[in-house]
PDB file of C-alpha atoms in Angstrom:
ATOM      1  CA  MET A  20      21.060 -14.120  54.969  1.00  0.00           C
ATOM      2  CA  ILE A  21      20.609 -11.994  58.514  1.00  0.00           C
ATOM      3  CA  LYS A  22      21.059  -8.360  58.555  1.00  0.00           C
ATOM      4  CA  ILE A  23      22.672  -6.156  60.870  1.00  0.00           C
ATOM      5  CA  LEU A  24      22.980  -2.858  61.922  1.00  0.00           C
ATOM      6  CA  ILE A  25      25.898  -1.853  64.148  1.00  0.00           C
ATOM      7  CA  ILE A  26      25.823   1.520  65.769  1.00  0.00           C
ATOM      8  CA  GLU A  27      29.275   1.645  67.348  1.00  0.00           C
ATOM      9  CA  ASP A  28      31.537   4.289  67.458  1.00  0.00           C
ATOM     10  CA  ASP A  29      34.633   1.799  67.928  1.00  0.00           C
ATOM     11  CA  PRO A  30      35.678   1.322  64.475  1.00  0.00           C
ATOM     12  CA  GLU A  31      38.178  -1.393  65.465  1.00  0.00           C
ATOM     13  CA  LEU A  32      35.535  -3.285  67.098  1.00  0.00           C
ATOM     14  CA  ALA A  33      33.111  -2.455  64.685  1.00  0.00           C
ATOM     15  CA  LEU A  34      35.958  -4.270  62.087  1.00  0.00           C
ATOM     16  CA  ILE A  35      36.099  -7.083  64.271  1.00  0.00           C
ATOM     17  CA  LEU A  36      32.505  -8.034  64.946  1.00  0.00           C
ATOM     18  CA  THR A  37      31.791  -7.472  61.226  1.00  0.00           C
ATOM     19  CA  ASN A  38      34.131  -9.701  59.870  1.00  0.00           C
ATOM     20  CA  TYR A  39      33.427 -12.622  62.658  1.00  0.00           C
ATOM     21  CA  LEU A  40      29.848 -11.864  61.480  1.00  0.00           C
ATOM     22  CA  THR A  41      29.987 -12.556  58.052  1.00  0.00           C
ATOM     23  CA  LYS A  42      31.172 -15.705  58.783  1.00  0.00           C
ATOM     24  CA  TYR A  43      28.120 -16.766  59.641  1.00  0.00           C
ATOM     25  CA  ASP A  44      26.091 -15.594  56.706  1.00  0.00           C
ATOM     26  CA  MET A  45      25.242 -12.361  57.899  1.00  0.00           C
ATOM     27  CA  GLU A  46      25.466  -8.950  56.016  1.00  0.00           C
ATOM     28  CA  VAL A  47      26.470  -6.136  58.469  1.00  0.00           C
ATOM     29  CA  ILE A  48      26.123  -2.299  58.070  1.00  0.00           C
ATOM     30  CA  GLY A  49      28.044  -0.005  60.444  1.00  0.00           C
ATOM     31  CA  ALA A  50      27.547   3.180  62.021  1.00  0.00           C
ATOM     32  CA  GLU A  51      29.790   5.406  64.129  1.00  0.00           C
ATOM     33  CA  ASP A  52      27.188   8.134  64.572  1.00  0.00           C
ATOM     34  CA  PRO A  53      23.692   7.225  66.182  1.00  0.00           C
ATOM     35  CA  TYR A  54      21.890   9.920  63.838  1.00  0.00           C
ATOM     36  CA  ILE A  55      23.451   7.948  60.950  1.00  0.00           C
ATOM     37  CA  GLY A  56      22.414   4.701  62.473  1.00  0.00           C
ATOM     38  CA  LEU A  57      18.711   5.794  62.709  1.00  0.00           C
ATOM     39  CA  SER A  58      19.122   7.264  59.043  1.00  0.00           C
ATOM     40  CA  LEU A  59      20.223   3.693  57.703  1.00  0.00           C
ATOM     41  CA  LEU A  60      17.366   2.086  59.897  1.00  0.00           C
ATOM     42  CA  THR A  61      14.333   3.984  57.486  1.00  0.00           C
ATOM     43  CA  GLN A  62      16.717   3.100  54.446  1.00  0.00           C
ATOM     44  CA  HIS A  63      17.139  -0.634  54.913  1.00  0.00           C
ATOM     45  CA  GLU A  64      15.191  -3.709  56.217  1.00  0.00           C
ATOM     46  CA  PHE A  65      17.678  -5.037  59.276  1.00  0.00           C
ATOM     47  CA  ASP A  66      16.746  -7.925  61.264  1.00  0.00           C
ATOM     48  CA  LEU A  67      18.942  -7.063  64.392  1.00  0.00           C
ATOM     49  CA  ILE A  68      20.596  -3.891  66.265  1.00  0.00           C
ATOM     50  CA  ILE A  69      23.922  -4.010  68.098  1.00  0.00           C
ATOM     51  CA  LEU A  70      24.000  -0.949  70.033  1.00  0.00           C
ATOM     52  CA  ASP A  71      26.892   0.370  71.990  1.00  0.00           C
ATOM     53  CA  LEU A  72      25.875   3.096  74.978  1.00  0.00           C
ATOM     54  CA  THR A  73      28.709   5.568  74.692  1.00  0.00           C
ATOM     55  CA  LEU A  74      28.081   7.497  71.344  1.00  0.00           C
ATOM     56  CA  PRO A  75      29.099  10.462  70.140  1.00  0.00           C
ATOM     57  CA  GLY A  76      26.279  13.311  70.388  1.00  0.00           C
ATOM     58  CA  MET A  77      23.799  10.907  71.783  1.00  0.00           C
ATOM     59  CA  ASP A  78      23.537   8.260  74.474  1.00  0.00           C
ATOM     60  CA  GLY A  79      22.515   4.808  73.811  1.00  0.00           C
ATOM     61  CA  LEU A  80      20.033   4.700  76.190  1.00  0.00           C
ATOM     62  CA  GLU A  81      18.278   7.726  74.408  1.00  0.00           C
ATOM     63  CA  VAL A  82      19.211   6.173  70.999  1.00  0.00           C
ATOM     64  CA  ILE A  83      16.680   3.178  72.029  1.00  0.00           C
ATOM     65  CA  PRO A  84      13.474   4.782  72.117  1.00  0.00           C
ATOM     66  CA  LYS A  85      13.787   6.448  68.928  1.00  0.00           C
ATOM     67  CA  ILE A  86      14.584   3.086  67.305  1.00  0.00           C
ATOM     68  CA  ARG A  87      11.120   2.259  68.893  1.00  0.00           C
ATOM     69  CA  GLU A  88       9.687   4.873  67.157  1.00  0.00           C
ATOM     70  CA  LEU A  89      10.916   3.297  63.902  1.00  0.00           C
ATOM     71  CA  SER A  90      10.593  -0.264  64.447  1.00  0.00           C
ATOM     72  CA  ASN A  91       9.988  -3.269  66.788  1.00  0.00           C
ATOM     73  CA  ILE A  92      13.315  -4.679  65.489  1.00  0.00           C
ATOM     74  CA  PRO A  93      15.433  -7.081  68.319  1.00  0.00           C
ATOM     75  CA  ILE A  94      18.074  -4.539  70.202  1.00  0.00           C
ATOM     76  CA  ILE A  95      21.477  -5.774  71.797  1.00  0.00           C
ATOM     77  CA  ILE A  96      23.094  -3.598  73.758  1.00  0.00           C
ATOM     78  CA  SER A  97      27.003  -4.233  73.401  1.00  0.00           C
ATOM     79  CA  SER A  98      28.474  -1.685  76.092  1.00  0.00           C
ATOM     80  CA  ALA A  99      31.690  -1.342  78.467  1.00  0.00           C
ATOM     81  CA  ARG A 100      29.471   0.437  80.867  1.00  0.00           C
ATOM     82  CA  ASP A 101      29.067  -1.773  83.843  1.00  0.00           C
ATOM     83  CA  ASP A 102      26.447  -0.022  85.902  1.00  0.00           C
ATOM     84  CA  ILE A 103      23.280  -2.170  86.315  1.00  0.00           C
ATOM     85  CA  THR A 104      21.574   0.885  86.100  1.00  0.00           C
ATOM     86  CA  ASP A 105      22.434   1.430  82.389  1.00  0.00           C
ATOM     87  CA  LYS A 106      20.973  -2.752  81.597  1.00  0.00           C
ATOM     88  CA  VAL A 107      17.596  -1.960  83.661  1.00  0.00           C
ATOM     89  CA  ILE A 108      17.108   1.504  81.876  1.00  0.00           C
ATOM     90  CA  GLY A 109      18.107  -0.076  78.240  1.00  0.00           C
ATOM     91  CA  MET A 110      15.816  -3.163  79.205  1.00  0.00           C
ATOM     92  CA  GLU A 111      13.032  -1.023  80.079  1.00  0.00           C
ATOM     93  CA  ARG A 112      13.245   1.230  77.197  1.00  0.00           C
ATOM     94  CA  GLY A 113      12.993  -1.631  74.471  1.00  0.00           C
ATOM     95  CA  ALA A 114      16.487  -3.589  74.259  1.00  0.00           C
ATOM     96  CA  ASP A 115      16.204  -7.371  74.117  1.00  0.00           C
ATOM     97  CA  ASP A 116      19.557  -8.211  75.537  1.00  0.00           C
ATOM     98  CA  TYR A 117      22.770  -6.537  77.181  1.00  0.00           C
ATOM     99  CA  MET A 118      26.155  -7.542  76.822  1.00  0.00           C
ATOM    100  CA  PRO A 119      29.161  -6.281  78.521  1.00  0.00           C
ATOM    101  CA  LYS A 120      32.126  -5.732  76.922  1.00  0.00           C
ATOM    102  CA  PRO A 121      34.730  -7.268  76.362  1.00  0.00           C
ATOM    103  CA  TYR A 122      32.679 -10.610  75.207  1.00  0.00           C
ATOM    104  CA  ASP A 123      33.347 -13.618  73.009  1.00  0.00           C
ATOM    105  CA  PRO A 124      32.021 -12.993  69.265  1.00  0.00           C
ATOM    106  CA  ARG A 125      31.113 -16.361  69.680  1.00  0.00           C
ATOM    107  CA  GLU A 126      28.361 -15.757  72.208  1.00  0.00           C
ATOM    108  CA  LEU A 127      27.313 -12.441  70.530  1.00  0.00           C
ATOM    109  CA  VAL A 128      26.572 -14.738  67.446  1.00  0.00           C
ATOM    110  CA  THR A 129      24.492 -17.537  69.934  1.00  0.00           C
ATOM    111  CA  ARG A 130      22.225 -14.402  71.243  1.00  0.00           C
ATOM    112  CA  ILE A 131      21.625 -12.971  68.045  1.00  0.00           C
ATOM    113  CA  LYS A 132      20.135 -16.734  66.761  1.00  0.00           C
ATOM    114  CA  THR A 133      18.339 -17.229  70.006  1.00  0.00           C
ATOM    115  CA  ILE A 134      16.761 -13.710  69.691  1.00  0.00           C
ATOM    116  CA  LEU A 135      15.772 -13.987  66.066  1.00  0.00           C
ATOM    117  CA  ARG A 136      14.581 -17.315  66.531  1.00  0.00           C
ATOM    118  CA  ARG A 137      12.212 -16.321  69.303  1.00  0.00           C
ATOM    119  CA  THR A 138      11.087 -13.180  67.489  1.00  0.00           C
ATOM    120  CA  HIS A 139      10.637 -15.153  64.394  1.00  0.00           C
ATOM    121  CA  SER A 140       8.726 -17.746  66.173  1.00  0.00           C
ATOM    122  CA  VAL A 141       6.116 -14.889  67.313  1.00  0.00           C
ATOM    123  CA  ASP A 142       5.722 -13.425  63.972  1.00  0.00           C
ATOM    124  CA  GLU A 143       4.701 -16.771  62.362  1.00  0.00           C
ATOM    125  CA  LYS A 144       1.846 -17.044  65.448  1.00  0.00           C
ATOM    126  CA  VAL A 145       0.982 -13.491  64.540  1.00  0.00           C
ATOM    127  CA  GLN A 146       0.996 -14.406  60.596  1.00  0.00           C
ATOM    128  CA  GLU A 147      -1.253 -17.426  61.415  1.00  0.00           C
ATOM    129  CA  ARG A 148      -3.676 -15.342  62.860  1.00  0.00           C
ATOM    130  CA  GLU A 149      -6.260 -13.335  60.500  1.00  0.00           C
ATOM    131  CA  ALA A 150      -4.540 -10.339  59.611  1.00  0.00           C
ATOM    132  CA  LEU A 151      -5.995  -6.714  60.270  1.00  0.00           C
ATOM    133  CA  PHE A 152      -5.226  -5.443  56.831  1.00  0.00           C
ATOM    134  CA  VAL A 153      -5.426  -7.923  53.872  1.00  0.00           C
ATOM    135  CA  ALA A 154      -4.901  -6.466  50.312  1.00  0.00           C
ATOM    136  CA  ASP A 155      -6.224  -8.298  47.072  1.00  0.00           C
ATOM    137  CA  PRO A 156      -4.070  -6.563  44.221  1.00  0.00           C
ATOM    138  CA  ASN A 157      -6.157  -7.918  41.407  1.00  0.00           C
ATOM    139  CA  ALA A 158      -9.280  -6.149  42.741  1.00  0.00           C
ATOM    140  CA  ARG A 159      -7.106  -3.296  43.757  1.00  0.00           C
ATOM    141  CA  GLU A 160      -9.040  -3.715  47.217  1.00  0.00           C
ATOM    142  CA  ILE A 161      -7.745  -3.632  50.880  1.00  0.00           C
ATOM    143  CA  ARG A 162      -9.803  -4.896  53.602  1.00  0.00           C
ATOM    144  CA  PHE A 163      -9.914  -4.239  57.224  1.00  0.00           C
ATOM    145  CA  LYS A 164     -11.067  -6.756  59.689  1.00  0.00           C
ATOM    146  CA  GLY A 165     -13.053  -8.237  56.784  1.00  0.00           C
ATOM    147  CA  LYS A 166     -14.874  -5.039  55.574  1.00  0.00           C
ATOM    148  CA  SER A 167     -13.717  -3.151  52.083  1.00  0.00           C
ATOM    149  CA  LEU A 168     -12.271   0.273  52.957  1.00  0.00           C
ATOM    150  CA  GLU A 169     -13.283   1.292  49.882  1.00  0.00           C
ATOM    151  CA  LEU A 170     -10.494   3.286  48.650  1.00  0.00           C
ATOM    152  CA  THR A 171      -9.826   5.482  46.026  1.00  0.00           C
ATOM    153  CA  ALA A 172      -6.455   4.876  43.624  1.00  0.00           C
ATOM    154  CA  ALA A 173      -4.441   7.016  45.198  1.00  0.00           C
ATOM    155  CA  GLU A 174      -5.627   5.957  48.280  1.00  0.00           C
ATOM    156  CA  TYR A 175      -5.365   2.136  47.705  1.00  0.00           C
ATOM    157  CA  ASP A 176      -1.513   3.314  46.344  1.00  0.00           C
ATOM    158  CA  ILE A 177      -0.574   4.786  49.733  1.00  0.00           C
ATOM    159  CA  LEU A 178      -1.792   2.197  52.037  1.00  0.00           C
ATOM    160  CA  GLY A 179      -0.313  -0.723  49.605  1.00  0.00           C
ATOM    161  CA  MET A 180       2.798   0.557  50.335  1.00  0.00           C
ATOM    162  CA  LEU A 181       2.376   1.270  53.766  1.00  0.00           C
ATOM    163  CA  LEU A 182       0.879  -2.247  54.180  1.00  0.00           C
ATOM    164  CA  GLN A 183       4.273  -3.422  52.408  1.00  0.00           C
ATOM    165  CA  HIS A 184       6.400  -1.742  54.966  1.00  0.00           C
ATOM    166  CA  LYS A 185       4.353  -2.712  57.904  1.00  0.00           C
ATOM    167  CA  ASN A 186       5.455  -1.737  61.129  1.00  0.00           C
ATOM    168  CA  GLY A 187       8.242   0.242  58.882  1.00  0.00           C
ATOM    169  CA  SER A 188       8.229   3.500  58.696  1.00  0.00           C
ATOM    170  CA  VAL A 189       8.119   5.403  55.112  1.00  0.00           C
ATOM    171  CA  SER A 190       9.038   8.418  53.980  1.00  0.00           C
ATOM    172  CA  ARG A 191       6.222  10.765  52.386  1.00  0.00           C
ATOM    173  CA  GLU A 192       8.925  11.640  49.417  1.00  0.00           C
ATOM    174  CA  GLN A 193       8.692   7.526  48.612  1.00  0.00           C
ATOM    175  CA  LEU A 194       4.555   7.723  49.092  1.00  0.00           C
ATOM    176  CA  LEU A 195       4.544  10.199  46.661  1.00  0.00           C
ATOM    177  CA  TYR A 196       6.975   9.671  44.118  1.00  0.00           C
ATOM    178  CA  GLU A 197       6.072   5.692  44.089  1.00  0.00           C
ATOM    179  CA  SER A 198       2.602   6.162  43.678  1.00  0.00           C
ATOM    180  CA  GLU A 199       1.131   5.653  39.857  1.00  0.00           C
ATOM    181  CA  HIS A 200      -2.353   7.808  40.790  1.00  0.00           C
ATOM    182  CA  ILE A 201      -0.630  10.716  42.618  1.00  0.00           C
ATOM    183  CA  ASP A 202       1.163  13.456  39.840  1.00  0.00           C
ATOM    184  CA  ASP A 203       4.321  13.855  40.259  1.00  0.00           C
ATOM    185  CA  GLU A 204       3.858  17.697  40.590  1.00  0.00           C
ATOM    186  CA  SER A 205       1.784  17.214  43.774  1.00  0.00           C
ATOM    187  CA  SER A 206       2.752  18.598  46.861  1.00  0.00           C
ATOM    188  CA  ILE A 207       4.245  16.621  50.108  1.00  0.00           C
ATOM    189  CA  LYS A 208       1.412  18.076  51.996  1.00  0.00           C
ATOM    190  CA  ASN A 209      -1.092  15.917  49.554  1.00  0.00           C
ATOM    191  CA  ILE A 210       0.352  12.879  51.422  1.00  0.00           C
ATOM    192  CA  ASP A 211      -0.956  14.108  54.566  1.00  0.00           C
ATOM    193  CA  VAL A 212      -4.603  14.609  53.309  1.00  0.00           C
ATOM    194  CA  ILE A 213      -4.785  11.182  51.388  1.00  0.00           C
ATOM    195  CA  ILE A 214      -3.580   9.636  54.878  1.00  0.00           C
ATOM    196  CA  SER A 215      -5.973  11.323  57.138  1.00  0.00           C
ATOM    197  CA  ARG A 216      -8.925  10.605  54.206  1.00  0.00           C
ATOM    198  CA  ILE A 217      -7.214   6.829  54.698  1.00  0.00           C
ATOM    199  CA  ARG A 218      -7.503   7.290  58.943  1.00  0.00           C
ATOM    200  CA  GLN A 219     -11.259   8.403  58.742  1.00  0.00           C
ATOM    201  CA  LYS A 220     -11.940   4.950  56.855  1.00  0.00           C
ATOM    202  CA  ILE A 221     -10.524   3.035  58.980  1.00  0.00           C
ATOM    203  CA  ALA A 222     -11.718   4.941  62.030  1.00  0.00           C
ATOM    204  CA  LYS A 223     -15.634   4.129  60.618  1.00  0.00           C
ATOM    205  CA  ILE A 224     -14.819   0.221  61.309  1.00  0.00           C
ATOM    206  CA  ASP A 225     -12.687   1.120  64.385  1.00  0.00           C
ATOM    207  CA  PRO A 226     -12.976   4.476  65.883  1.00  0.00           C
ATOM    208  CA  ASP A 227     -10.872   3.399  69.103  1.00  0.00           C
ATOM    209  CA  ASN A 228      -7.316   2.750  67.893  1.00  0.00           C
ATOM    210  CA  ILE A 229      -4.851   4.373  65.461  1.00  0.00           C
ATOM    211  CA  TYR A 230      -2.932   2.203  62.622  1.00  0.00           C
ATOM    212  CA  ILE A 231      -1.118   4.812  60.640  1.00  0.00           C
ATOM    213  CA  LYS A 232       0.995   6.942  63.179  1.00  0.00           C
ATOM    214  CA  PRO A 233       3.244   9.669  61.997  1.00  0.00           C
ATOM    215  CA  ILE A 234       7.001   9.569  62.321  1.00  0.00           C
ATOM    216  CA  ARG A 235       8.541  13.089  62.655  1.00  0.00           C
ATOM    217  CA  GLY A 236      10.840  14.003  60.317  1.00  0.00           C
ATOM    218  CA  VAL A 237      10.234  10.751  58.134  1.00  0.00           C
ATOM    219  CA  GLY A 238       6.870   9.912  57.062  1.00  0.00           C
ATOM    220  CA  TYR A 239       4.207   7.026  58.416  1.00  0.00           C
ATOM    221  CA  LEU A 240       3.888   3.958  59.641  1.00  0.00           C
ATOM    222  CA  LEU A 241       1.410   1.238  59.484  1.00  0.00           C
ATOM    223  CA  THR A 242       1.147  -1.086  62.514  1.00  0.00           C
ATOM    224  CA  ASP A 243      -1.435  -3.725  63.845  1.00  0.00           C
ATOM    225  CA  ARG A 244      -0.031  -3.663  67.617  1.00  0.00           C
ATOM    226  CA  VAL A 245      -2.284  -1.129  69.413  1.00  0.00           C
TER     227      VAL A 245
END
């Protein structure tokens, strides 16, 4: 099932879109506040975001780069603002489409399917290429560019969790409490130490790029897009 996040401060419109999209086998979670929307993005795995621009507390154009810090998820701007500048800035900052209100929900469904078809096709092509990080759970080994990183048990747990959420953020708390080889009494700071050691091992193979990136106020993100 396709999972959609709608960040829209008009509850009536959000309800209309939610009811319509669910008819097309889409699960919809809504947020009227952009900060709540960003928080939801760290807690769930969505396929696409529908983003209003006129939002309380933070303009939608400012929300886009914050989304991009967390994920490469497709974004459709849904806005009553008809200034071409908003459209240009939105697309430049990382949005995938722009729909001026009012619009027919049928067109929204079509655009969602078109964008997801395109992005899924790209994802499949990426997966066809040899992955940079390959985990072997039986051997408890992770290889980077074909070479073993020779990780400790705790390092394997941490990098393994990041790999499971590749290109998505994972909180320090999740890394700490879901690791089998880190004491529950350990400090969150220990996660930063372990991440540093993993980075050093990756850097021995590829010193020119950073693959584990910090997400301020959240945790870390593992990416193979450099």
